[in-house]
Structure formats: C-alpha cells, structure tokens
PDB file of C-alpha atoms in Angstrom:
ATOM      1  CA  ALA A   1     -22.705   6.889   8.839  1.00  0.00           C
ATOM      2  CA  GLN A   2     -20.012   9.719   8.187  1.00  0.00           C
ATOM      3  CA  LYS A   3     -20.277  12.604   5.812  1.00  0.00           C
ATOM      4  CA  ILE A   4     -17.874  15.006   4.844  1.00  0.00           C
ATOM      5  CA  THR A   5     -19.471  18.056   3.032  1.00  0.00           C
ATOM      6  CA  GLN A   6     -17.373  20.716   0.998  1.00  0.00           C
ATOM      7  CA  THR A   7     -19.759  23.251  -0.414  1.00  0.00           C
ATOM      8  CA  GLN A   8     -17.505  25.401  -2.499  1.00  0.00           C
ATOM      9  CA  PRO A   9     -16.723  23.570  -5.552  1.00  0.00           C
ATOM     10  CA  GLY A  10     -14.122  26.479  -6.798  1.00  0.00           C
ATOM     11  CA  MET A  11     -12.634  29.384  -5.124  1.00  0.00           C
ATOM     12  CA  PHE A  12     -10.494  32.436  -6.191  1.00  0.00           C
ATOM     13  CA  VAL A  13      -8.229  34.454  -3.896  1.00  0.00           C
ATOM     14  CA  GLN A  14      -5.666  37.104  -4.587  1.00  0.00           C
ATOM     15  CA  GLU A  15      -1.906  36.402  -4.015  1.00  0.00           C
ATOM     16  CA  LYS A  16      -0.929  37.241  -0.319  1.00  0.00           C
ATOM     17  CA  GLU A  17      -4.442  37.139   0.938  1.00  0.00           C
ATOM     18  CA  ALA A  18      -5.929  34.587   3.178  1.00  0.00           C
ATOM     19  CA  VAL A  19      -8.807  32.037   2.232  1.00  0.00           C
ATOM     20  CA  THR A  20     -10.993  29.979   4.099  1.00  0.00           C
ATOM     21  CA  LEU A  21     -12.094  26.413   2.623  1.00  0.00           C
ATOM     22  CA  ASP A  22     -14.912  25.164   4.169  1.00  0.00           C
ATOM     23  CA  CYS A  23     -15.638  21.636   5.631  1.00  0.00           C
ATOM     24  CA  THR A  24     -18.422  20.221   7.684  1.00  0.00           C
ATOM     25  CA  TYR A  25     -18.836  16.825   8.804  1.00  0.00           C
ATOM     26  CA  ASP A  26     -21.362  14.480  10.442  1.00  0.00           C
ATOM     27  CA  THR A  27     -20.836  11.957  12.980  1.00  0.00           C
ATOM     28  CA  SER A  28     -22.050  10.572  16.102  1.00  0.00           C
ATOM     29  CA  ASP A  29     -18.737   9.552  17.491  1.00  0.00           C
ATOM     30  CA  GLN A  30     -17.019  11.470  20.305  1.00  0.00           C
ATOM     31  CA  SER A  31     -13.522  10.410  19.140  1.00  0.00           C
ATOM     32  CA  TYR A  32     -12.635  11.134  15.284  1.00  0.00           C
ATOM     33  CA  GLY A  33      -9.910  12.892  13.476  1.00  0.00           C
ATOM     34  CA  LEU A  34     -10.086  15.688  10.535  1.00  0.00           C
ATOM     35  CA  PHE A  35      -7.497  15.851   7.777  1.00  0.00           C
ATOM     36  CA  TRP A  36      -6.943  18.192   5.040  1.00  0.00           C
ATOM     37  CA  TYR A  37      -5.082  17.166   1.773  1.00  0.00           C
ATOM     38  CA  LYS A  38      -3.772  19.249  -1.298  1.00  0.00           C
ATOM     39  CA  GLN A  39      -3.819  17.741  -4.837  1.00  0.00           C
ATOM     40  CA  PRO A  40      -2.150  20.040  -7.339  1.00  0.00           C
ATOM     41  CA  SER A  41      -2.518  19.788 -11.155  1.00  0.00           C
ATOM     42  CA  SER A  42       0.278  17.235 -11.253  1.00  0.00           C
ATOM     43  CA  GLY A  43      -1.892  14.738  -9.450  1.00  0.00           C
ATOM     44  CA  GLU A  44      -0.344  13.900  -6.245  1.00  0.00           C
ATOM     45  CA  MET A  45      -2.234  13.783  -2.997  1.00  0.00           C
ATOM     46  CA  ILE A  46      -0.338  15.669  -0.244  1.00  0.00           C
ATOM     47  CA  PHE A  47      -1.102  15.640   3.530  1.00  0.00           C
ATOM     48  CA  LEU A  48      -1.351  19.057   5.053  1.00  0.00           C
ATOM     49  CA  ILE A  49      -2.854  19.267   8.489  1.00  0.00           C
ATOM     50  CA  TYR A  50      -4.581  17.050  11.059  1.00  0.00           C
ATOM     51  CA  GLN A  51      -6.864  17.835  13.950  1.00  0.00           C
ATOM     52  CA  GLY A  52      -8.133  15.333  16.583  1.00  0.00           C
ATOM     53  CA  SER A  53     -11.507  15.712  18.068  1.00  0.00           C
ATOM     54  CA  TYR A  54     -10.078  15.969  21.628  1.00  0.00           C
ATOM     55  CA  ASP A  55      -7.515  18.494  20.825  1.00  0.00           C
ATOM     56  CA  GLU A  56      -8.181  21.893  22.642  1.00  0.00           C
ATOM     57  CA  GLN A  57      -6.013  23.950  20.509  1.00  0.00           C
ATOM     58  CA  ASN A  58      -6.424  24.424  16.529  1.00  0.00           C
ATOM     59  CA  ALA A  59      -3.975  22.616  14.670  1.00  0.00           C
ATOM     60  CA  THR A  60      -1.519  24.680  12.733  1.00  0.00           C
ATOM     61  CA  GLU A  61       1.437  23.847  10.288  1.00  0.00           C
ATOM     62  CA  GLY A  62       3.170  26.754   8.807  1.00  0.00           C
ATOM     63  CA  ARG A  63       0.703  28.706   6.684  1.00  0.00           C
ATOM     64  CA  TYR A  64      -1.842  26.183   7.185  1.00  0.00           C
ATOM     65  CA  SER A  65      -4.216  26.341  10.376  1.00  0.00           C
ATOM     66  CA  LEU A  66      -7.610  24.337  10.987  1.00  0.00           C
ATOM     67  CA  ASN A  67     -10.456  26.305  12.214  1.00  0.00           C
ATOM     68  CA  PHE A  68     -12.214  23.496  14.204  1.00  0.00           C
ATOM     69  CA  GLN A  69     -15.327  24.476  15.626  1.00  0.00           C
ATOM     70  CA  LYS A  70     -16.907  21.153  17.280  1.00  0.00           C
ATOM     71  CA  ALA A  71     -20.364  22.357  18.137  1.00  0.00           C
ATOM     72  CA  ARG A  72     -21.119  23.502  14.681  1.00  0.00           C
ATOM     73  CA  LYS A  73     -19.148  20.412  13.375  1.00  0.00           C
ATOM     74  CA  SER A  74     -16.893  22.400  10.912  1.00  0.00           C
ATOM     75  CA  ALA A  75     -13.106  22.191  10.129  1.00  0.00           C
ATOM     76  CA  ASN A  76     -12.393  24.740   7.959  1.00  0.00           C
ATOM     77  CA  LEU A  77      -8.685  25.206   6.392  1.00  0.00           C
ATOM     78  CA  VAL A  78      -7.208  28.832   6.575  1.00  0.00           C
ATOM     79  CA  ILE A  79      -4.412  29.561   4.422  1.00  0.00           C
ATOM     80  CA  SER A  80      -2.676  32.774   4.928  1.00  0.00           C
ATOM     81  CA  ALA A  81      -0.698  34.682   2.635  1.00  0.00           C
ATOM     82  CA  SER A  82      -1.763  32.790  -0.407  1.00  0.00           C
ATOM     83  CA  GLN A  83       0.818  31.940  -3.112  1.00  0.00           C
ATOM     84  CA  LEU A  84       0.572  30.950  -6.692  1.00  0.00           C
ATOM     85  CA  GLY A  85       1.527  27.536  -5.582  1.00  0.00           C
ATOM     86  CA  ASP A  86      -1.463  26.966  -3.521  1.00  0.00           C
ATOM     87  CA  SER A  87      -3.616  26.617  -6.499  1.00  0.00           C
ATOM     88  CA  ALA A  88      -4.983  23.103  -6.312  1.00  0.00           C
ATOM     89  CA  MET A  89      -7.647  20.902  -5.210  1.00  0.00           C
ATOM     90  CA  TYR A  90      -8.075  20.693  -1.536  1.00  0.00           C
ATOM     91  CA  PHE A  91      -9.930  17.540   0.210  1.00  0.00           C
ATOM     92  CA  CYS A  92     -11.158  17.261   3.661  1.00  0.00           C
ATOM     93  CA  ALA A  93     -11.302  13.927   5.059  1.00  0.00           C
ATOM     94  CA  MET A  94     -12.603  12.305   8.539  1.00  0.00           C
ATOM     95  CA  ARG A  95     -11.273   9.325  10.350  1.00  0.00           C
ATOM     96  CA  LYS A  96     -13.658   7.534  12.655  1.00  0.00           C
ATOM     97  CA  GLY A  97     -12.375   7.136  16.197  1.00  0.00           C
ATOM     98  CA  GLY A  98     -10.989   3.522  16.472  1.00  0.00           C
ATOM     99  CA  GLY A  99     -11.022   3.281  12.762  1.00  0.00           C
ATOM    100  CA  ASN A 100      -8.454   3.291  10.296  1.00  0.00           C
ATOM    101  CA  LYS A 101     -10.286   4.389   7.280  1.00  0.00           C
ATOM    102  CA  LEU A 102     -10.895   7.866   5.792  1.00  0.00           C
ATOM    103  CA  THR A 103     -14.042   9.291   4.353  1.00  0.00           C
ATOM    104  CA  PHE A 104     -13.446  12.068   1.776  1.00  0.00           C
ATOM    105  CA  GLY A 105     -15.200  15.355   0.657  1.00  0.00           C
ATOM    106  CA  THR A 106     -15.587  15.960  -2.890  1.00  0.00           C
ATOM    107  CA  GLY A 107     -13.224  18.688  -2.705  1.00  0.00           C
ATOM    108  CA  THR A 108     -12.642  22.550  -3.363  1.00  0.00           C
ATOM    109  CA  GLN A 109     -10.714  23.775  -6.411  1.00  0.00           C
ATOM    110  CA  LEU A 110      -8.421  27.044  -5.303  1.00  0.00           C
ATOM    111  CA  LYS A 111      -7.429  29.253  -7.713  1.00  0.00           C
ATOM    112  CA  VAL A 112      -4.651  31.835  -6.465  1.00  0.00           C
ATOM    113  CA  GLU A 113      -4.483  35.170  -8.892  1.00  0.00           C
ATOM    114  CA  LEU A 114      -2.143  37.724  -9.176  1.00  0.00           C
TER     115      LEU A 114
ATOM    116  CA  ASP B   1       8.509  11.210   0.170  1.00  0.00           C
ATOM    117  CA  ALA B   2       6.716   8.556   1.767  1.00  0.00           C
ATOM    118  CA  GLY B   3       8.433   5.693  -0.350  1.00  0.00           C
ATOM    119  CA  ILE B   4       5.340   4.570  -2.243  1.00  0.00           C
ATOM    120  CA  THR B   5       5.245   3.501  -6.008  1.00  0.00           C
ATOM    121  CA  GLN B   6       2.571   2.408  -8.288  1.00  0.00           C
ATOM    122  CA  SER B   7       2.843   0.771 -11.308  1.00  0.00           C
ATOM    123  CA  PRO B   8       1.831   1.131 -14.116  1.00  0.00           C
ATOM    124  CA  ARG B   9       1.270   4.701 -13.961  1.00  0.00           C
ATOM    125  CA  HIS B  10      -0.775   4.584 -16.957  1.00  0.00           C
ATOM    126  CA  LYS B  11      -2.765   1.813 -18.760  1.00  0.00           C
ATOM    127  CA  VAL B  12      -5.334   1.494 -21.623  1.00  0.00           C
ATOM    128  CA  THR B  13      -7.225  -1.801 -21.666  1.00  0.00           C
ATOM    129  CA  GLU B  14     -10.109  -3.310 -23.503  1.00  0.00           C
ATOM    130  CA  THR B  15     -13.444  -4.174 -21.733  1.00  0.00           C
ATOM    131  CA  GLY B  16     -13.361  -7.484 -20.274  1.00  0.00           C
ATOM    132  CA  THR B  17      -9.871  -7.881 -19.938  1.00  0.00           C
ATOM    133  CA  PRO B  18      -8.007  -8.527 -16.325  1.00  0.00           C
ATOM    134  CA  VAL B  19      -6.088  -5.697 -15.036  1.00  0.00           C
ATOM    135  CA  THR B  20      -3.801  -5.666 -11.974  1.00  0.00           C
ATOM    136  CA  LEU B  21      -2.198  -2.765 -10.405  1.00  0.00           C
ATOM    137  CA  ARG B  22       0.760  -2.989  -8.098  1.00  0.00           C
ATOM    138  CA  CYS B  23       1.195  -0.811  -5.089  1.00  0.00           C
ATOM    139  CA  HIS B  24       4.914  -1.068  -3.306  1.00  0.00           C
ATOM    140  CA  GLN B  25       5.932   0.706  -0.179  1.00  0.00           C
ATOM    141  CA  THR B  26       9.336   0.705   1.502  1.00  0.00           C
ATOM    142  CA  GLU B  27       8.077   2.109   4.885  1.00  0.00           C
ATOM    143  CA  ASN B  28       7.036  -1.179   6.369  1.00  0.00           C
ATOM    144  CA  HIS B  29       3.662   0.368   7.087  1.00  0.00           C
ATOM    145  CA  ARG B  30       1.033  -2.019   8.188  1.00  0.00           C
ATOM    146  CA  TYR B  31      -2.122  -0.452   6.530  1.00  0.00           C
ATOM    147  CA  MET B  32      -2.345  -0.217   2.771  1.00  0.00           C
ATOM    148  CA  TYR B  33      -5.403   1.021   0.909  1.00  0.00           C
ATOM    149  CA  TRP B  34      -6.693   1.199  -2.660  1.00  0.00           C
ATOM    150  CA  TYR B  35      -8.880   4.465  -3.751  1.00  0.00           C
ATOM    151  CA  ARG B  36     -10.510   5.525  -6.887  1.00  0.00           C
ATOM    152  CA  GLN B  37     -10.942   9.328  -8.009  1.00  0.00           C
ATOM    153  CA  ASP B  38     -13.663  10.326 -10.210  1.00  0.00           C
ATOM    154  CA  PRO B  39     -14.939  13.688 -10.964  1.00  0.00           C
ATOM    155  CA  GLY B  40     -17.591  14.810  -8.430  1.00  0.00           C
ATOM    156  CA  HIS B  41     -16.800  11.994  -6.066  1.00  0.00           C
ATOM    157  CA  GLY B  42     -13.664  12.800  -4.098  1.00  0.00           C
ATOM    158  CA  LEU B  43     -11.624   9.629  -3.163  1.00  0.00           C
ATOM    159  CA  ARG B  44     -13.600   6.485  -2.477  1.00  0.00           C
ATOM    160  CA  LEU B  45     -12.066   3.391  -0.632  1.00  0.00           C
ATOM    161  CA  ILE B  46     -12.236   0.265  -2.678  1.00  0.00           C
ATOM    162  CA  HIS B  47     -10.427  -1.990  -0.157  1.00  0.00           C
ATOM    163  CA  TYR B  48      -7.731  -2.034   2.329  1.00  0.00           C
ATOM    164  CA  SER B  49      -5.387  -4.092   4.126  1.00  0.00           C
ATOM    165  CA  TYR B  50      -4.358  -4.203   7.814  1.00  0.00           C
ATOM    166  CA  GLY B  51      -1.470  -6.918   7.477  1.00  0.00           C
ATOM    167  CA  VAL B  52      -0.244  -9.644   5.392  1.00  0.00           C
ATOM    168  CA  LYS B  53      -3.320 -11.581   3.891  1.00  0.00           C
ATOM    169  CA  ASP B  54      -5.521  -9.417   6.039  1.00  0.00           C
ATOM    170  CA  THR B  55      -7.691  -7.281   3.776  1.00  0.00           C
ATOM    171  CA  ASP B  56     -11.277  -5.840   4.128  1.00  0.00           C
ATOM    172  CA  LYS B  57     -13.893  -4.134   1.530  1.00  0.00           C
ATOM    173  CA  GLY B  58     -14.356  -0.394   1.255  1.00  0.00           C
ATOM    174  CA  GLU B  59     -17.415   1.422  -0.133  1.00  0.00           C
ATOM    175  CA  VAL B  60     -16.861   0.504  -3.769  1.00  0.00           C
ATOM    176  CA  SER B  61     -15.478  -2.843  -3.581  1.00  0.00           C
ATOM    177  CA  ASP B  62     -17.718  -4.359  -6.391  1.00  0.00           C
ATOM    178  CA  GLY B  63     -15.781  -5.606  -9.455  1.00  0.00           C
ATOM    179  CA  TYR B  64     -12.520  -5.353  -7.434  1.00  0.00           C
ATOM    180  CA  SER B  65     -10.380  -7.816  -5.643  1.00  0.00           C
ATOM    181  CA  VAL B  66      -6.984  -7.328  -3.580  1.00  0.00           C
ATOM    182  CA  SER B  67      -4.302  -9.284  -2.336  1.00  0.00           C
ATOM    183  CA  ARG B  68      -1.424  -8.859  -0.040  1.00  0.00           C
ATOM    184  CA  SER B  69       1.274 -11.680   0.376  1.00  0.00           C
ATOM    185  CA  LYS B  70       4.046  -9.343   1.545  1.00  0.00           C
ATOM    186  CA  THR B  71       4.093  -6.252   3.811  1.00  0.00           C
ATOM    187  CA  GLU B  72       5.336  -4.162   0.960  1.00  0.00           C
ATOM    188  CA  ASP B  73       3.077  -5.003  -1.836  1.00  0.00           C
ATOM    189  CA  PHE B  74      -0.605  -4.785  -2.158  1.00  0.00           C
ATOM    190  CA  LEU B  75      -2.158  -5.595  -5.587  1.00  0.00           C
ATOM    191  CA  LEU B  76      -5.613  -4.403  -7.048  1.00  0.00           C
ATOM    192  CA  THR B  77      -7.253  -6.585  -9.516  1.00  0.00           C
ATOM    193  CA  LEU B  78      -9.887  -5.884 -11.761  1.00  0.00           C
ATOM    194  CA  GLU B  79     -11.078  -9.474 -12.929  1.00  0.00           C
ATOM    195  CA  SER B  80     -13.127  -8.228 -15.953  1.00  0.00           C
ATOM    196  CA  ALA B  81     -12.571  -4.624 -16.817  1.00  0.00           C
ATOM    197  CA  THR B  82     -15.524  -2.422 -17.509  1.00  0.00           C
ATOM    198  CA  SER B  83     -15.863   1.471 -18.770  1.00  0.00           C
ATOM    199  CA  SER B  84     -17.313   2.378 -15.276  1.00  0.00           C
ATOM    200  CA  GLN B  85     -13.713   1.426 -13.837  1.00  0.00           C
ATOM    201  CA  THR B  86     -12.147   4.031 -15.820  1.00  0.00           C
ATOM    202  CA  SER B  87     -10.625   6.259 -13.002  1.00  0.00           C
ATOM    203  CA  VAL B  88      -7.538   7.259 -11.382  1.00  0.00           C
ATOM    204  CA  TYR B  89      -6.354   4.764  -8.732  1.00  0.00           C
ATOM    205  CA  PHE B  90      -4.297   5.724  -5.782  1.00  0.00           C
ATOM    206  CA  CYS B  91      -2.508   3.626  -3.305  1.00  0.00           C
ATOM    207  CA  ALA B  92      -2.128   4.910   0.299  1.00  0.00           C
ATOM    208  CA  ILE B  93      -0.334   3.879   3.524  1.00  0.00           C
ATOM    209  CA  MET B  94      -0.776   4.524   7.078  1.00  0.00           C
ATOM    210  CA  GLU B  95       0.864   3.140  10.362  1.00  0.00           C
ATOM    211  CA  PRO B  96      -1.054   3.882  13.417  1.00  0.00           C
ATOM    212  CA  SER B  97       1.922   3.939  15.808  1.00  0.00           C
ATOM    213  CA  GLN B  98       3.187   7.012  13.964  1.00  0.00           C
ATOM    214  CA  GLY B  99      -0.197   8.869  13.288  1.00  0.00           C
ATOM    215  CA  TYR B 100      -3.333   8.328  11.409  1.00  0.00           C
ATOM    216  CA  GLU B 101      -2.581  10.457   8.151  1.00  0.00           C
ATOM    217  CA  GLN B 102      -2.413   8.499   5.208  1.00  0.00           C
ATOM    218  CA  TYR B 103       0.312   9.091   2.498  1.00  0.00           C
ATOM    219  CA  PHE B 104      -0.411   8.423  -1.126  1.00  0.00           C
ATOM    220  CA  GLY B 105       1.196   7.278  -4.166  1.00  0.00           C
ATOM    221  CA  PRO B 106       1.458   8.919  -7.157  1.00  0.00           C
ATOM    222  CA  GLY B 107      -1.624   7.348  -8.791  1.00  0.00           C
ATOM    223  CA  THR B 108      -2.586   5.259 -11.695  1.00  0.00           C
ATOM    224  CA  ARG B 109      -4.568   6.495 -14.516  1.00  0.00           C
ATOM    225  CA  LEU B 110      -6.596   3.488 -16.076  1.00  0.00           C
ATOM    226  CA  THR B 111      -8.674   3.799 -19.001  1.00  0.00           C
ATOM    227  CA  VAL B 112     -11.035   1.121 -20.078  1.00  0.00           C
ATOM    228  CA  THR B 113     -12.130   1.361 -23.754  1.00  0.00           C
TER     229      THR B 113
END
C-alpha cells in the first residue's frame, strides 16, 4: 500500500528566508508521481509542483522546487524567499504509476513571520 | 481557474436526512473525484469517476454513493447523513492527456447535527 508521511505538523519561517517541508513516501512501484498542494486559510486547494519518478532533474516552479531523493524516498518542497502569503497548509501527494488516484499526506502548516 | 464549481458551499442538515452535493466542471475532463478533508487526516478519496456512468470506490466510500450522468456533473449522495460525515468535501478533476495533476473545487462545508 502507498503511504505519504509529513512529519512536521507545523513550521515557522521568517520572511525572505527559505524553508523546506518534508515528505517521505512508501511504494514498491518504479513508476509514480509526487505532487505538492497549498491550502491557504481561505480553503481552496492549489496545485504547486509535480515530480515524476523517472524525471532526472528536480522540478522547479518559480520559488518552489522539489528536492527529490529517490533512494531515500523523499520529495521535500523547498520554498525560497518566503513571503507572508506563503502561510498556508501544504500537502504532499503521490500517484501510483498507471493509476489515476492520489494519496495525500496529513499536511504541514507553515507560518511566515515578519 | 479550473472551471469547477461545487454546490452548495455550506449546508447544515440533521442526522438521518439524505444530502446530495454537486460538482460541476466546464473543462470536459474525464476524471472527477470526491474527497473529504478532516483534521489530522489530510484528504481522503471517497469515490471517483473515469467517465459517464463509470465510477469506483475510494478508501472511505461507506455511507456514500455517486452518480455521473453527464461529463460535467458528478454528484455525491449521503443516503442517511450521520454526524461522522461532518466534514469539508472537495471535488477535483483531472485529464490524463494534460498531465496528472488534479484541480480542486472550492469545497463544501457540511455539518450534520
């Protein structure tokens, strides 16, 4: 069975600093995908970034990058130059190769402070 | 904006009453999903659909049924609501030909008293 673990229930970071949100996964599949979503206090779920298991380079989208370490089964989200608007809940999710369902972690609440 | 709406956005209902939540998309995406979000659990899949009249169960499907008679609409029904079904419900869509990321609706907050 697939499992996604986010061990940091809450994180604080100062504005303009970088922050890493941890995500580890457990799967026996060779083909899979990893996703990160942001949920601000307003409640909507916003797709941020995707990494495929066969992608050789780490995914990047603006200030977001995914630190993908396949051997360690980790897919950490790195947010550079944090902004107050980055304060939100962040969810890691995994898609099994050949499947079309996502399994989500329990989330990390990030607060950006002045 | 992925063109997904959910209705109602908020609902309070009594235990034992039937409830139907609607998800509507304008993107013509093949896959549609229903999740529930509860504190400490993240998002959990209830049911999903991979085409008109094609549906399958997720990990927390007990007490829920779904229907999809048109590409654009996916209905979630609680036949007899219970207090344990108090939650925030999200609909999502996905089109494999455009990438596997799912796009979510705004959510429906359901309270069962």
